[in-house]
Coordinates of C-alpha atoms in Angstrom, one line a residue:
X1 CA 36.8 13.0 -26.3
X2 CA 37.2 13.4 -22.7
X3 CA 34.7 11.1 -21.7
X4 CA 36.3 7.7 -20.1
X5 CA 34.2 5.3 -22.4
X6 CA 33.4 6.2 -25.6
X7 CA 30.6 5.5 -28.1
X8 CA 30.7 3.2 -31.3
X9 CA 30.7 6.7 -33.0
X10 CA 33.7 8.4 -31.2
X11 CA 35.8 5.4 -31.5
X12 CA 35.5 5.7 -35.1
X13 CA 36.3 9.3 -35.5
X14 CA 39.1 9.2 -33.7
X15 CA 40.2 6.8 -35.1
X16 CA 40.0 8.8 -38.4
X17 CA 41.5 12.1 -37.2
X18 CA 44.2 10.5 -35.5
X19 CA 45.8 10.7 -38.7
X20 CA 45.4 14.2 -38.7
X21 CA 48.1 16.9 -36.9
X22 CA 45.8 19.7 -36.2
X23 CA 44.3 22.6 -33.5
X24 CA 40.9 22.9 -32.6
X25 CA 39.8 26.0 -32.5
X26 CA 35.8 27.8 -32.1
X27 CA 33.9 29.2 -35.2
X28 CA 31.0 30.6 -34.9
X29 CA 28.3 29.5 -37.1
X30 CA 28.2 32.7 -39.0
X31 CA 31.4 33.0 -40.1
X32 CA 31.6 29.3 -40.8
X33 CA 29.6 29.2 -44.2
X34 CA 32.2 28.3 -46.8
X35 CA 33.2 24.8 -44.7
X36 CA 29.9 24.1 -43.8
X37 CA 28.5 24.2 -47.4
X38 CA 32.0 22.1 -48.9
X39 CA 30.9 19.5 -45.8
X40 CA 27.8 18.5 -47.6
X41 CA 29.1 17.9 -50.9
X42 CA 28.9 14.6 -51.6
X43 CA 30.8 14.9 -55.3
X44 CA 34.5 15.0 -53.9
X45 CA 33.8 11.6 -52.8
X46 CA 35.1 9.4 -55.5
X47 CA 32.8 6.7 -55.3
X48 CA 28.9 7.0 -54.4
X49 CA 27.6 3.8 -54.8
X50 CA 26.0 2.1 -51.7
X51 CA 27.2 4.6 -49.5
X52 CA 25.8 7.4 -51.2
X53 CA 22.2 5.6 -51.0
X54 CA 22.5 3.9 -47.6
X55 CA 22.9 7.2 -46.6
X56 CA 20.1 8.8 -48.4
X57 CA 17.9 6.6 -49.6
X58 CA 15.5 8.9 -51.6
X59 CA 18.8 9.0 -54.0
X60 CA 17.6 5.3 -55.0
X61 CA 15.5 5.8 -58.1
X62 CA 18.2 8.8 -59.0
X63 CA 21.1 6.1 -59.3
X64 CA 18.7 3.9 -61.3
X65 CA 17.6 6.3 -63.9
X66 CA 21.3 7.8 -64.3
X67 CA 22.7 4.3 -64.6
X68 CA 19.9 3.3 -66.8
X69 CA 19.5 -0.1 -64.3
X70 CA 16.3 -2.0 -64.8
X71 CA 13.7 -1.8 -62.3
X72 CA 13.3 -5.5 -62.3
X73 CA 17.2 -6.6 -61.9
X74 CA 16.1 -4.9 -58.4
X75 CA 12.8 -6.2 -58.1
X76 CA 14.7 -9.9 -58.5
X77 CA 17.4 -9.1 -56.0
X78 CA 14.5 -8.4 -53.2
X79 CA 12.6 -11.5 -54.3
X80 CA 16.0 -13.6 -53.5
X81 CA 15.3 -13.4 -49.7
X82 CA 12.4 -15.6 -50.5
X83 CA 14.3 -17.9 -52.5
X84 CA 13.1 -21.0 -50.8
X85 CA 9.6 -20.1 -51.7
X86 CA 10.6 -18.5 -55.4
X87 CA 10.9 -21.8 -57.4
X88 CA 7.9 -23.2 -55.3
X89 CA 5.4 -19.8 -56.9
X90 CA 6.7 -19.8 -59.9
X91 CA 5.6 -23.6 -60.8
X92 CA 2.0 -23.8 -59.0
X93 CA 1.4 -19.9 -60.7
X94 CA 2.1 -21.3 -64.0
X95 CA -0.4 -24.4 -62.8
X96 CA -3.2 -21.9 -61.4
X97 CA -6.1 -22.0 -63.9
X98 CA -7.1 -18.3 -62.5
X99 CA -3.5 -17.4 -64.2
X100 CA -3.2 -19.6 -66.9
X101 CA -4.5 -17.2 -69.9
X102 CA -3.2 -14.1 -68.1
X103 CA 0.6 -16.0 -68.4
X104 CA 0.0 -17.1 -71.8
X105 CA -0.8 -13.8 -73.0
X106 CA 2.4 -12.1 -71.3
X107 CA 4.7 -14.7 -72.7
X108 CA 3.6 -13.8 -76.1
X109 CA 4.2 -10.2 -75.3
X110 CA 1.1 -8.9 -74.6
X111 CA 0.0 -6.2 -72.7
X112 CA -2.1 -7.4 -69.5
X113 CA -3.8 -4.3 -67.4
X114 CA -1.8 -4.3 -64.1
X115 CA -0.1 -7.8 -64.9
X116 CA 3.9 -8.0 -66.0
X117 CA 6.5 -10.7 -66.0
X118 CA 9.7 -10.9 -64.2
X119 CA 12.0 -11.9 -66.8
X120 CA 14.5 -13.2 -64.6
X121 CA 12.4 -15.8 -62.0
X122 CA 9.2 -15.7 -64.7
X123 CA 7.4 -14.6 -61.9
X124 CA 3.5 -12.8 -62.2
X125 CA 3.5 -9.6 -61.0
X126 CA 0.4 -7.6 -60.3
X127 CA 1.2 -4.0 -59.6
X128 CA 4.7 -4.3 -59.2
X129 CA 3.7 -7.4 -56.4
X130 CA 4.6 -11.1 -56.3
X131 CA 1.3 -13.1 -57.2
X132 CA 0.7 -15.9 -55.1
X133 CA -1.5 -18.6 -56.9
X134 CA -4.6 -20.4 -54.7
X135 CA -2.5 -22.7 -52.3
X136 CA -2.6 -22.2 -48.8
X137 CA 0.6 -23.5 -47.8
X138 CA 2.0 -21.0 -49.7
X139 CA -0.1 -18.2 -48.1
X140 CA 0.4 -19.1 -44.7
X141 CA 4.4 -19.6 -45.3
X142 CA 4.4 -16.0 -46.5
X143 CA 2.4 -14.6 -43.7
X144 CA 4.2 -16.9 -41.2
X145 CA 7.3 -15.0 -42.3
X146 CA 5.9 -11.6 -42.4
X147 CA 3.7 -12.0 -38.7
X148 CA 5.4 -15.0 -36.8
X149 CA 9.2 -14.2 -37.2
X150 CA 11.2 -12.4 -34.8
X151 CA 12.0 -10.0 -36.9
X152 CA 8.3 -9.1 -37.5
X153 CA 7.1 -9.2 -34.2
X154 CA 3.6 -10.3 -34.3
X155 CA 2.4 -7.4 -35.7
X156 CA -1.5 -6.5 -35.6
X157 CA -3.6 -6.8 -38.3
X158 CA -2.9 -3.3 -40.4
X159 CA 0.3 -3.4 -40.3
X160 CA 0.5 -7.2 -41.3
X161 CA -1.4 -6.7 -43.8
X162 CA 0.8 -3.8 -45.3
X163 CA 4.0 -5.9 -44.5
X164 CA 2.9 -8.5 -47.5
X165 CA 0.9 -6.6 -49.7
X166 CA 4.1 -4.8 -50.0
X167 CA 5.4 -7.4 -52.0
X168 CA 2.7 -10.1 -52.7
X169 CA -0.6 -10.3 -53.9
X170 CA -3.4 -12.9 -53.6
X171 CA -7.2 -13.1 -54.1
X172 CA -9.1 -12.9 -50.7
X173 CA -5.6 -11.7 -48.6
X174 CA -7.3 -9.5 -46.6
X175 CA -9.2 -11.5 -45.0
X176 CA -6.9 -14.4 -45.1
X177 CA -4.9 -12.4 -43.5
X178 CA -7.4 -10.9 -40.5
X179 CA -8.2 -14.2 -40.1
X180 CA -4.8 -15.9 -39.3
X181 CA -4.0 -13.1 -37.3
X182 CA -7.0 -12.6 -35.0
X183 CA -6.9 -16.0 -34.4
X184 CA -3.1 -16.1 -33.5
X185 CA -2.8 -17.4 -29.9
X186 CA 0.7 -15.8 -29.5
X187 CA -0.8 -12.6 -29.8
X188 CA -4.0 -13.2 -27.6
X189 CA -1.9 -14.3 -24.9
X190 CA 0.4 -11.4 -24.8
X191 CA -1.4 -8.9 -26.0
X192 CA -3.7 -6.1 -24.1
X193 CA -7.2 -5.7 -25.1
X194 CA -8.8 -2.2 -26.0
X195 CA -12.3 -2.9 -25.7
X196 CA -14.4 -2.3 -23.3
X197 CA -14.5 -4.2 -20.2
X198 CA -17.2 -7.2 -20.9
X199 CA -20.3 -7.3 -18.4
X200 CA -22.6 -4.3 -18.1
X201 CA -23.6 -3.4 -14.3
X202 CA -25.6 -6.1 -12.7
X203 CA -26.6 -4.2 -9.6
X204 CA -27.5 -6.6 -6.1
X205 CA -31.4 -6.9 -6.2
X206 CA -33.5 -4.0 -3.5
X207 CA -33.9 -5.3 0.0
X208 CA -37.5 -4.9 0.9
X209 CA -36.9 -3.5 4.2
X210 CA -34.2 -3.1 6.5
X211 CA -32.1 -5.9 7.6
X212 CA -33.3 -8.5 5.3
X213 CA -30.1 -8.5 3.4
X214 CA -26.2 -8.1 4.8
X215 CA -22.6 -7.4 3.2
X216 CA -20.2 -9.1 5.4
X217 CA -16.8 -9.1 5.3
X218 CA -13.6 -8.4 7.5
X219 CA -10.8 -6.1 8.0
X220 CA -7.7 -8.4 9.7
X221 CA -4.1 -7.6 10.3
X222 CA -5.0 -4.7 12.3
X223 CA -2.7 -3.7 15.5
X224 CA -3.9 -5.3 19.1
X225 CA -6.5 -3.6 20.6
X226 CA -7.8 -5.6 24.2
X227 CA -6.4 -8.9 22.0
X228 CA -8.6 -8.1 19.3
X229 CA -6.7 -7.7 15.8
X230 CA -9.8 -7.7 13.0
X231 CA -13.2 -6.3 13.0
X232 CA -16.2 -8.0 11.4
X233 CA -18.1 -5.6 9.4
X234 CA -22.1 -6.2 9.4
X235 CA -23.9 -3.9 6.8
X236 CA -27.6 -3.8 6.2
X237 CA -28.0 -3.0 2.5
X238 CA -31.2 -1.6 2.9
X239 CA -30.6 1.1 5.6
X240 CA -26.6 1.1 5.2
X241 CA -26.3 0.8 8.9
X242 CA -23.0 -1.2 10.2
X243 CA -22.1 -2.8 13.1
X244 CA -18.4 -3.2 13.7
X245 CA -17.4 -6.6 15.9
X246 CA -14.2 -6.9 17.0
X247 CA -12.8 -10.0 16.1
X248 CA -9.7 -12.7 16.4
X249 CA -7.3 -13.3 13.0
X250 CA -8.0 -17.1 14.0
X251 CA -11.7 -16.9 14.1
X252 CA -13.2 -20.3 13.3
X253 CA -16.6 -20.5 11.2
X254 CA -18.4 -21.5 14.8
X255 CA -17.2 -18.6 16.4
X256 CA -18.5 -16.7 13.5
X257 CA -21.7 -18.1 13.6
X258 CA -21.7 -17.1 17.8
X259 CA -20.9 -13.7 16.5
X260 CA -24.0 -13.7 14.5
X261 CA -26.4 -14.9 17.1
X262 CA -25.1 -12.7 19.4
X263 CA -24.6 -9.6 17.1
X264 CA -27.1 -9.4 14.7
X265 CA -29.9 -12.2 15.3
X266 CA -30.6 -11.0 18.3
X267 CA -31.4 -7.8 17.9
X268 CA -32.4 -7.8 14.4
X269 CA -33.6 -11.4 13.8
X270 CA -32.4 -13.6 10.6
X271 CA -31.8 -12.0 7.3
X272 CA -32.9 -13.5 3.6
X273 CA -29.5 -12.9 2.3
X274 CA -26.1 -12.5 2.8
X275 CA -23.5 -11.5 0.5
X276 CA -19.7 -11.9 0.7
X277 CA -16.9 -12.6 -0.5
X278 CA -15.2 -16.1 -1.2
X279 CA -13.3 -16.0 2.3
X280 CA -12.5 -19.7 4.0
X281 CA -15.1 -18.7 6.8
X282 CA -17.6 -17.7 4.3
X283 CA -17.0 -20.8 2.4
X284 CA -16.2 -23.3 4.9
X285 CA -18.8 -26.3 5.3
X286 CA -20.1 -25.4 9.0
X287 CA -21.4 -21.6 7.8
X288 CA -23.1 -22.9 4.7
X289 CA -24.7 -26.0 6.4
X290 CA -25.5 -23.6 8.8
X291 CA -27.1 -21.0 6.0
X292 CA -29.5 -23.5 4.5
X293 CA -30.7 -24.8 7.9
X294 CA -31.4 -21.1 8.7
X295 CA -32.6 -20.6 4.7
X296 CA -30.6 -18.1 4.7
X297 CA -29.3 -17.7 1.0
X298 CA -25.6 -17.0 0.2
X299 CA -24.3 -14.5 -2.2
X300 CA -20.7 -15.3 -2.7
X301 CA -18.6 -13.1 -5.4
X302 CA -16.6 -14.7 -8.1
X303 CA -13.5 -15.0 -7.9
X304 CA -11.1 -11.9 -8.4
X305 CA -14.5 -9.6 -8.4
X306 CA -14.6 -7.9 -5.3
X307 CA -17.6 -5.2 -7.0
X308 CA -19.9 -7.7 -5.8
X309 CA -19.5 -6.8 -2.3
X310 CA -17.8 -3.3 -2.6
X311 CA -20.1 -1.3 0.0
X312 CA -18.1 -2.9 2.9
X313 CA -15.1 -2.6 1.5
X314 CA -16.2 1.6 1.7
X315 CA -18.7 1.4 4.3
X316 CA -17.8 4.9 5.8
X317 CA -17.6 6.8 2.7
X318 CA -21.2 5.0 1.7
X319 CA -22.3 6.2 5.1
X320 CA -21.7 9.7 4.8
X321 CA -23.1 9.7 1.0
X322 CA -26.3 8.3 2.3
X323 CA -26.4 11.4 4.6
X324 CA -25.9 13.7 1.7
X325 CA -28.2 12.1 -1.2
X326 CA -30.8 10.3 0.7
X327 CA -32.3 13.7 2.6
X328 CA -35.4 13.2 2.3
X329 CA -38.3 15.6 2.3
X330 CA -39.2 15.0 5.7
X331 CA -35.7 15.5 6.9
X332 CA -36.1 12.3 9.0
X333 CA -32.9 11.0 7.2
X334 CA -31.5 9.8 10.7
X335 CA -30.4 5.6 10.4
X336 CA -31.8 4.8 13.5
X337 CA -35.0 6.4 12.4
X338 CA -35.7 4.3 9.2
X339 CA -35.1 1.2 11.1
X340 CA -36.9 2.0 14.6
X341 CA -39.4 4.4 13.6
X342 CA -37.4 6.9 16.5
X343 CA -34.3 9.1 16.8
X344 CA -31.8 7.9 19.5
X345 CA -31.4 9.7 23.2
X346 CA -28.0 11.2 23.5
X347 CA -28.1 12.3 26.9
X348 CA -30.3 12.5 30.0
X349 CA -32.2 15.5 28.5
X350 CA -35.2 13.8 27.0
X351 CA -38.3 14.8 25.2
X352 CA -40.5 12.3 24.6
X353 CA -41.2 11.1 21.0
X354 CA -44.1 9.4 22.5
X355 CA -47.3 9.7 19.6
X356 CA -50.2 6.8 18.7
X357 CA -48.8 3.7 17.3
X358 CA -50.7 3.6 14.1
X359 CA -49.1 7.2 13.4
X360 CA -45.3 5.9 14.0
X361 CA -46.1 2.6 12.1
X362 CA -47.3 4.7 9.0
X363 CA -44.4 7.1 9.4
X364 CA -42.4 4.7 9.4
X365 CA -43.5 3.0 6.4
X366 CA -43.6 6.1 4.4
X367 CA -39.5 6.6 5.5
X368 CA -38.8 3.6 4.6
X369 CA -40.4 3.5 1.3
X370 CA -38.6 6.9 0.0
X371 CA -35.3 5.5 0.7
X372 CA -36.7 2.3 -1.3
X373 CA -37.3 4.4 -4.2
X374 CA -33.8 6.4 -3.4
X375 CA -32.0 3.5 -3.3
X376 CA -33.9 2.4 -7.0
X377 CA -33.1 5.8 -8.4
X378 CA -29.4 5.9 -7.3
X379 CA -28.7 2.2 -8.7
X380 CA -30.5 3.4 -12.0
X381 CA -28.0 6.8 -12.2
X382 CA -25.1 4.2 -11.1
X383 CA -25.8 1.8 -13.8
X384 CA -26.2 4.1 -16.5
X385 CA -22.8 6.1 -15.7
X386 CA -21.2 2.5 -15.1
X387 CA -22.2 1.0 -18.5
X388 CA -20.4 4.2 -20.6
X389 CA -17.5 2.1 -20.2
X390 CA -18.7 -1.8 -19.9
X391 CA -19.4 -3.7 -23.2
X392 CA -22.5 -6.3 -23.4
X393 CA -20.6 -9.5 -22.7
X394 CA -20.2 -12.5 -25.4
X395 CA -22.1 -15.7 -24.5
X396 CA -20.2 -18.7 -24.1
X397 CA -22.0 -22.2 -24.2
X398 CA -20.3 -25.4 -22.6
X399 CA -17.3 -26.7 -24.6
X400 CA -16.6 -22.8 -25.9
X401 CA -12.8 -22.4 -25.4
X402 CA -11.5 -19.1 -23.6
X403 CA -8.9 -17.0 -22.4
X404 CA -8.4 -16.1 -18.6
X405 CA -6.6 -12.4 -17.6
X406 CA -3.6 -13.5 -15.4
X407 CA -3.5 -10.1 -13.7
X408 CA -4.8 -12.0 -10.5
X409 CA -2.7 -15.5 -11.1
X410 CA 0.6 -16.4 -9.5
X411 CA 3.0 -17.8 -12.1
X412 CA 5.9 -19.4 -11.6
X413 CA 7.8 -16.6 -14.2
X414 CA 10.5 -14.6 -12.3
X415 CA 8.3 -11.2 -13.2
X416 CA 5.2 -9.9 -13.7
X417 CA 5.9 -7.4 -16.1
X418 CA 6.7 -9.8 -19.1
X419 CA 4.5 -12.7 -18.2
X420 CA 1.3 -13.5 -20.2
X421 CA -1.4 -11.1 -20.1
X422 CA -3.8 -14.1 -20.7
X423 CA -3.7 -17.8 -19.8
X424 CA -5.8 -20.7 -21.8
X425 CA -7.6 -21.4 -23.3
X426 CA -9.7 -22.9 -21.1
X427 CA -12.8 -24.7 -21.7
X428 CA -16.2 -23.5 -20.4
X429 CA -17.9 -26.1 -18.0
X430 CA -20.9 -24.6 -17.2
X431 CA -22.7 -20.9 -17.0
X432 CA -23.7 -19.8 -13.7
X433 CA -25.6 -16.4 -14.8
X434 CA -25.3 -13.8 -17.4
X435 CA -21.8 -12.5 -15.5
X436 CA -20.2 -15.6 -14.7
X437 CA -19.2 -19.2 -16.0
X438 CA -17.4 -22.2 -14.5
X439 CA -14.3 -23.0 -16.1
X440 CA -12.4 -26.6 -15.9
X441 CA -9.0 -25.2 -14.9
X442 CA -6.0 -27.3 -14.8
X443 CA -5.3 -30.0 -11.5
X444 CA -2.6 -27.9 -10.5
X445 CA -4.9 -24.9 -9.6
X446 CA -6.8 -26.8 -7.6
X447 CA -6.4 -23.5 -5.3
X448 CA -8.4 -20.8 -7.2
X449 CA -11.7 -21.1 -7.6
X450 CA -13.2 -22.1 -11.2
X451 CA -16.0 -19.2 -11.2
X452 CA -14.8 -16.1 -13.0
X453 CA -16.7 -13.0 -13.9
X454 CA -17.5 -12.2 -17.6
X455 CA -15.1 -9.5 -16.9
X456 CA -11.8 -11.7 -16.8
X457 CA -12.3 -13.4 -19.9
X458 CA -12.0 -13.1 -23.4
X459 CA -13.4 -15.5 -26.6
X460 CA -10.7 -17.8 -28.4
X461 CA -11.4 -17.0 -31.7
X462 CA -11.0 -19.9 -33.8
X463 CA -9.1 -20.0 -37.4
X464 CA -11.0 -21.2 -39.8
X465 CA -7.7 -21.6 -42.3
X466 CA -7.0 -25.4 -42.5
X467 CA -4.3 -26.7 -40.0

């Protein structure tokens, strides 16, 4: 009691043993037996009653069967918090064909396996349960109550489906009841998903030599260096060689394509692809116009799906894994050497490398193979390790409806934490490839880009319980 605020439970007792003039004193628990055991008798209380059971409830079928109360005076007092549905079961029951006979038969006072009658509401039980004849409304009023409300939460489908077969019964309720609440869009908005991710690995197809195809991307926000404050990564896919350009945060899309000539065209010539991400330079009218008049073909990611172009993004830890897993048998696993057919000069100590063409041309070509075959095998170990934990993704058609993960959408909600794990549904325009479909995406988000990977969304299932 010498705590400044008090609980709901302290308040009380003192309350109670304010009335009391006594000493506190210790007792060990020992030598405390005889007040401890008169503590826990509960028949010096004069009165048990509601106490007595609210207290313990296992003592509930012991106060029935000592006050010889019957079960169904009970059964009728639970059945009055559904009192607005009680007169509503009791006539369309007593209308159901499937119950007609079964009724008749109880009225009569007949013994029906499983099936009684509530004397009080004239209700048909089945197993001690509420039957609920073959009406829908009905149904879905029930399971509204027992999965919608507040005080049910939105449950999932186990434990809605022991909520009401608690107290009701009806032919086909499971799957009534699966049904509704699969298909509940409160619960796919809000709730997480425990599959596994949709879209199994779809590696990048094999260069077929070096430099054909780049990863591009850039690194800004970097501290001044000479005026320079981002670096343009350049990374052949083939080799994993990259050059780093340093670069301006206001680069323009020509001053990219400069950067290009001057940086890789020239010494490498022009690529068949490039890959990057969806960044306004990489995007931006001049590059692409500039792309297809080169025929260079553009790999852009989807949105929020930066896998696509990853190896930039860890361009020095690729690097020194190449060194490690590509060493080849003829330990020629230099960079410089799979492109140039050489190993670079370090200093003015030089031995020449000088040998026949046609013997560097096929050493060359046999390097540059292996790591072909390297990089096949390493994608093949990759996909299979990657695909443990990927699931083979649904196929949407145009006109499917679907939901979108919000994990990489601004809301306007004043936190994160309790916003809506999934926005939607949205309506598929068109698929772009196995991992990817166009969605038409309200005009206010005329900002993010409609292409999402297979990853982000997630099929609206659709009820098939009428309205």
């Amino acid at each position: 009691m010498s705590s400044k605020v008090l609980t709901c439970f302290q308040v009380r007792w003192a309350e109670f043993l304010s009335e009391f003039h006594f000493t506190i004193t210790y007792c060990p628990g020992r030598l405390a037996t005889l007040p401890d055991a008169l503590s826990r008798r509960d028949d010096v209380y004069p009165e048990r009653g509601v106490d007595f059971i609210s207290k313990n409830p296992q003592n509930f079928h012991q106060v029935i069967k000592q006050d010889g109360i019957q079960e169904s005076r009970f059964f009728s007092i639970k059945v009055e918090v559904f009192s607005d549905l009680v007169d509503k079961i009791q006539k369309e029951v007593w209308q159901d064909k499937d119950y007609k006979e079964i009724l008749k038969q109880l009225a009569r006072g007949e013994s029906v396996s499983d099936y009684s009658l509530e004397p009080q509401a004239k209700l048909l039980l089945f197993k001690d349960r509420v039957v609920i004849p073959s009406n829908e409304e009905l149904q879905l009023n029930i399971l509204q109550k027992r999965h919608d409300s507040p005080l049910a939460g939105h449950p999932g489908q186990e434990k809605t489906l022991k909520l009401i077969k608690r107290d009701f019964y009806w032919a086909g309720m499971n799957q009534f009841i699966k049904d509704y609440v699969s298909s509940c869009q409160q619960c796919s908005r809000n709730k997480n998903i425990h599959h596994k991710k949709f879209g199994l690995l779809k590696p990048l197809q094999i260069p077929s030599g070096p430099w054909n195809s780049l990863l591009m991307d850039f690194i800004t926000q970097l501290p001044l260096s000479n005026n320079f404050d981002s670096i343009l990564v350049v990374l052949d896919r083939f080799s994993k060689m990259a050059i780093f350009i340093p670069a301006y945060g206001t680069i323009t899309a020509l001053d990219l394509a400069q950067i290009f000539i001057s940086h890789v065209f020239s010494k490498h010539g022009l690529p068949v692809s490039i890959v990057s991400d969806r960044g306004s330079l990489f995007v931006s009218s001049f590059w692409t116009q500039l792309c297809q008049n080169l025929k260079i073909s553009r790999d852009i990611s989807t949105s929020f799906h930066p896998e696509t172009d990853g190896q930039t993004k860890r361009v020095n830890q690729i690097l020194e894994q190449y060194l490690w897993m590509y060493n080849i048998h003829q330990q020629i696993n230099h960079l410089f050497f799979t492109i140039y057919g050489r190993n670079p000069s370090f200093d003015s100590v030089h031995i020449s490398q000088d040998s026949p063409a046609g013997k560097v041309s096929t050493k060359l070509q046999s390097v540059q193979q292996v790591v072909k075959e390297e990089l096949e095998s390493a994608i093949r170990r990759f996909k299979k390790y990657a695909d443990r934990n990927r699931a083979i993704p649904p196929y949407f058609q145009p006109g499917d409806k679907v939901w979108l993960a919000s994990k990489n959408i601004k809301t306007t909600r004043p936190t994160k934490k309790l916003s809506e794990r999934w926005l939607g549904p949205f309506e598929v325009l068109k698929k772009i490839c196995s991992h990817a479909y166009n969605l038409n995406l309200p005009q206010q988000w005329r900002s993010v880009h409609p292409v999402f990977h297979v990853s982000l969304l997630e099929p609206v299932r659709q009820s098939t319980i009428p309205n």
